[in-house]
XYZ file of C-alpha atoms in Angstrom:
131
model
C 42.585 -19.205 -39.732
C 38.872 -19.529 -40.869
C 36.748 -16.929 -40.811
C 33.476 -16.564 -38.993
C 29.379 -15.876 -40.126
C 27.291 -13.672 -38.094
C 24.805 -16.628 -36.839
C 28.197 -18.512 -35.576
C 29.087 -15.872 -33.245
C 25.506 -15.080 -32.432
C 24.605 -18.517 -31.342
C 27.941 -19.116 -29.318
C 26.235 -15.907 -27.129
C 23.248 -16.553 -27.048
C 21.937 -18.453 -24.067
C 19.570 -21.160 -25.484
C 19.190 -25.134 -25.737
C 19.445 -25.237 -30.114
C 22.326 -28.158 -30.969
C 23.502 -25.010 -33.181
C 24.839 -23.368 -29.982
C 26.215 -26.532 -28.669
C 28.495 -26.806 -32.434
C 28.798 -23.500 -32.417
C 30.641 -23.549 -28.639
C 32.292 -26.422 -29.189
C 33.986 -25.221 -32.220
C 34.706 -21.725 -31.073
C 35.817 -23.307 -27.661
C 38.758 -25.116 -29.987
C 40.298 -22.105 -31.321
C 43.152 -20.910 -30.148
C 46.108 -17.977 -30.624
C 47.478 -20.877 -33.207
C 44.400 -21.958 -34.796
C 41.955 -18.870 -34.198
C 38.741 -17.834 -35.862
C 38.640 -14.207 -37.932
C 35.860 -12.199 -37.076
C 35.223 -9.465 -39.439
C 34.000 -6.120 -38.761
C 31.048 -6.544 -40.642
C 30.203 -9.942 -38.524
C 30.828 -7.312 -35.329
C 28.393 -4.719 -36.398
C 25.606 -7.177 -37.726
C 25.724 -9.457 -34.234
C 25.662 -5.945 -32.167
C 22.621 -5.349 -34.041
C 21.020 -9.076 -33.603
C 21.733 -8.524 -29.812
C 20.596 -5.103 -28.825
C 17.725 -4.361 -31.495
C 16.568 -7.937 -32.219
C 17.000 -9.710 -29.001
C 16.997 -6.564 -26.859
C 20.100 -6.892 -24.714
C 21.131 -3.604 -23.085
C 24.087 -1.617 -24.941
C 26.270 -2.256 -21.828
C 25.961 -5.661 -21.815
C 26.478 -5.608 -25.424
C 29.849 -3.596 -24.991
C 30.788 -6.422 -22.526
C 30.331 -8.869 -24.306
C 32.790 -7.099 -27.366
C 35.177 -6.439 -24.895
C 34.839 -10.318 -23.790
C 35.641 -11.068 -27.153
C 38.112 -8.285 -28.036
C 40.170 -10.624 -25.090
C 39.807 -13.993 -26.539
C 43.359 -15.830 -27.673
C 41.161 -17.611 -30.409
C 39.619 -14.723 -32.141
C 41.225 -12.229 -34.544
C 38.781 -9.610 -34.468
C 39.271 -6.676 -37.679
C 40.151 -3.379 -36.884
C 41.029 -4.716 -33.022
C 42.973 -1.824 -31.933
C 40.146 0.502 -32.636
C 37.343 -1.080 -31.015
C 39.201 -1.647 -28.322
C 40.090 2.316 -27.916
C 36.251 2.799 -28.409
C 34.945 0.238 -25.931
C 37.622 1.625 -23.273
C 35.785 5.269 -23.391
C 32.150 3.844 -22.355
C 29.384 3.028 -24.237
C 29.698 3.687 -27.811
C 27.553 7.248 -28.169
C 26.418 6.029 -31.980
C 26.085 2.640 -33.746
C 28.862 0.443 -34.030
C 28.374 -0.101 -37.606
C 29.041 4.023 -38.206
C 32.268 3.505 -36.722
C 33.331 0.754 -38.536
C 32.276 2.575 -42.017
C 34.056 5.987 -40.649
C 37.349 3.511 -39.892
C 37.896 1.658 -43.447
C 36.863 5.180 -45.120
C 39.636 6.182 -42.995
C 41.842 3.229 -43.567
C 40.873 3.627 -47.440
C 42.311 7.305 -47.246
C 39.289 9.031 -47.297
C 39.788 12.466 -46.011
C 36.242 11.905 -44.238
C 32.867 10.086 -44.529
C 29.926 11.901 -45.301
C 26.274 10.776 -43.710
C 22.979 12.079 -43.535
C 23.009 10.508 -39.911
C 23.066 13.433 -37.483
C 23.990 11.740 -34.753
C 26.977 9.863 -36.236
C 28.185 12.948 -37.570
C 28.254 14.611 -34.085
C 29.232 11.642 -32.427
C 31.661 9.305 -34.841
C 35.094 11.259 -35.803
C 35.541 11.277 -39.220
C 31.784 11.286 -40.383
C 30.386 14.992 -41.640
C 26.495 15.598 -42.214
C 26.066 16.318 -45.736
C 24.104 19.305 -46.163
């Protein structure tokens, strides 16, 4: 398994004419369940930010695109099983990213994560407004 940067992923998305895209979809387009590429959750977060804040893409089309990927044989994808159970109740209600850090505090045995994000604290189990 090798593992995967941000501007991989990005440009195998992305609809434009760079040769980057081209390598990147021709490589990506090779992996398989036997040979597949590891996508970490940081690499998740930071092309969910490229696509909705940087290139503007709408949040649905955003979550459509993780589920699209969340289905691929030749991606391992971390913490699958929870971003799939996210994606399957709607549009995430805060940043992806805030999940992800409330999940490996979690995973870490952190009895919760504390933020002075109020809406990730309302929204993201596990995260508590620090007052």
């Amino acid at each position: 398994m090798i593992g995967i940067d941000t501007n991989i992923l990005v440009r195998f998305l992305v609809e434009d004419e760079s040769d980057q895209r081209l390598t990147a979809r021709r490589w990506l387009g090779s992996r398989n369940a036997d040979d597949p590429a590891y996508v970490s959750a940081i690499v998740v977060a930071e092309t969910v930010w490229v696509l909705n804040r940087r290139l503007k893409y709408p949040m649905t089309d955003v979550t459509r695109i993780l589920r699209d990927l969340l289905a691929s044989d030749g991606l391992v994808i971390e913490m699958t099983e929870e971003l799939d159970a996210l994606l399957r109740a709607g549009e995430p209600a805060a940043d992806i990213a805030d999940y992800f850090v409330a999940w490996t505090s979690a995973k870490a045995g952190c009895s919760h994560t504390v933020t002075f994000d109020k809406l990730a604290s309302k929204q993201v189990p596990g995260m508590e407004f620090l007052s």
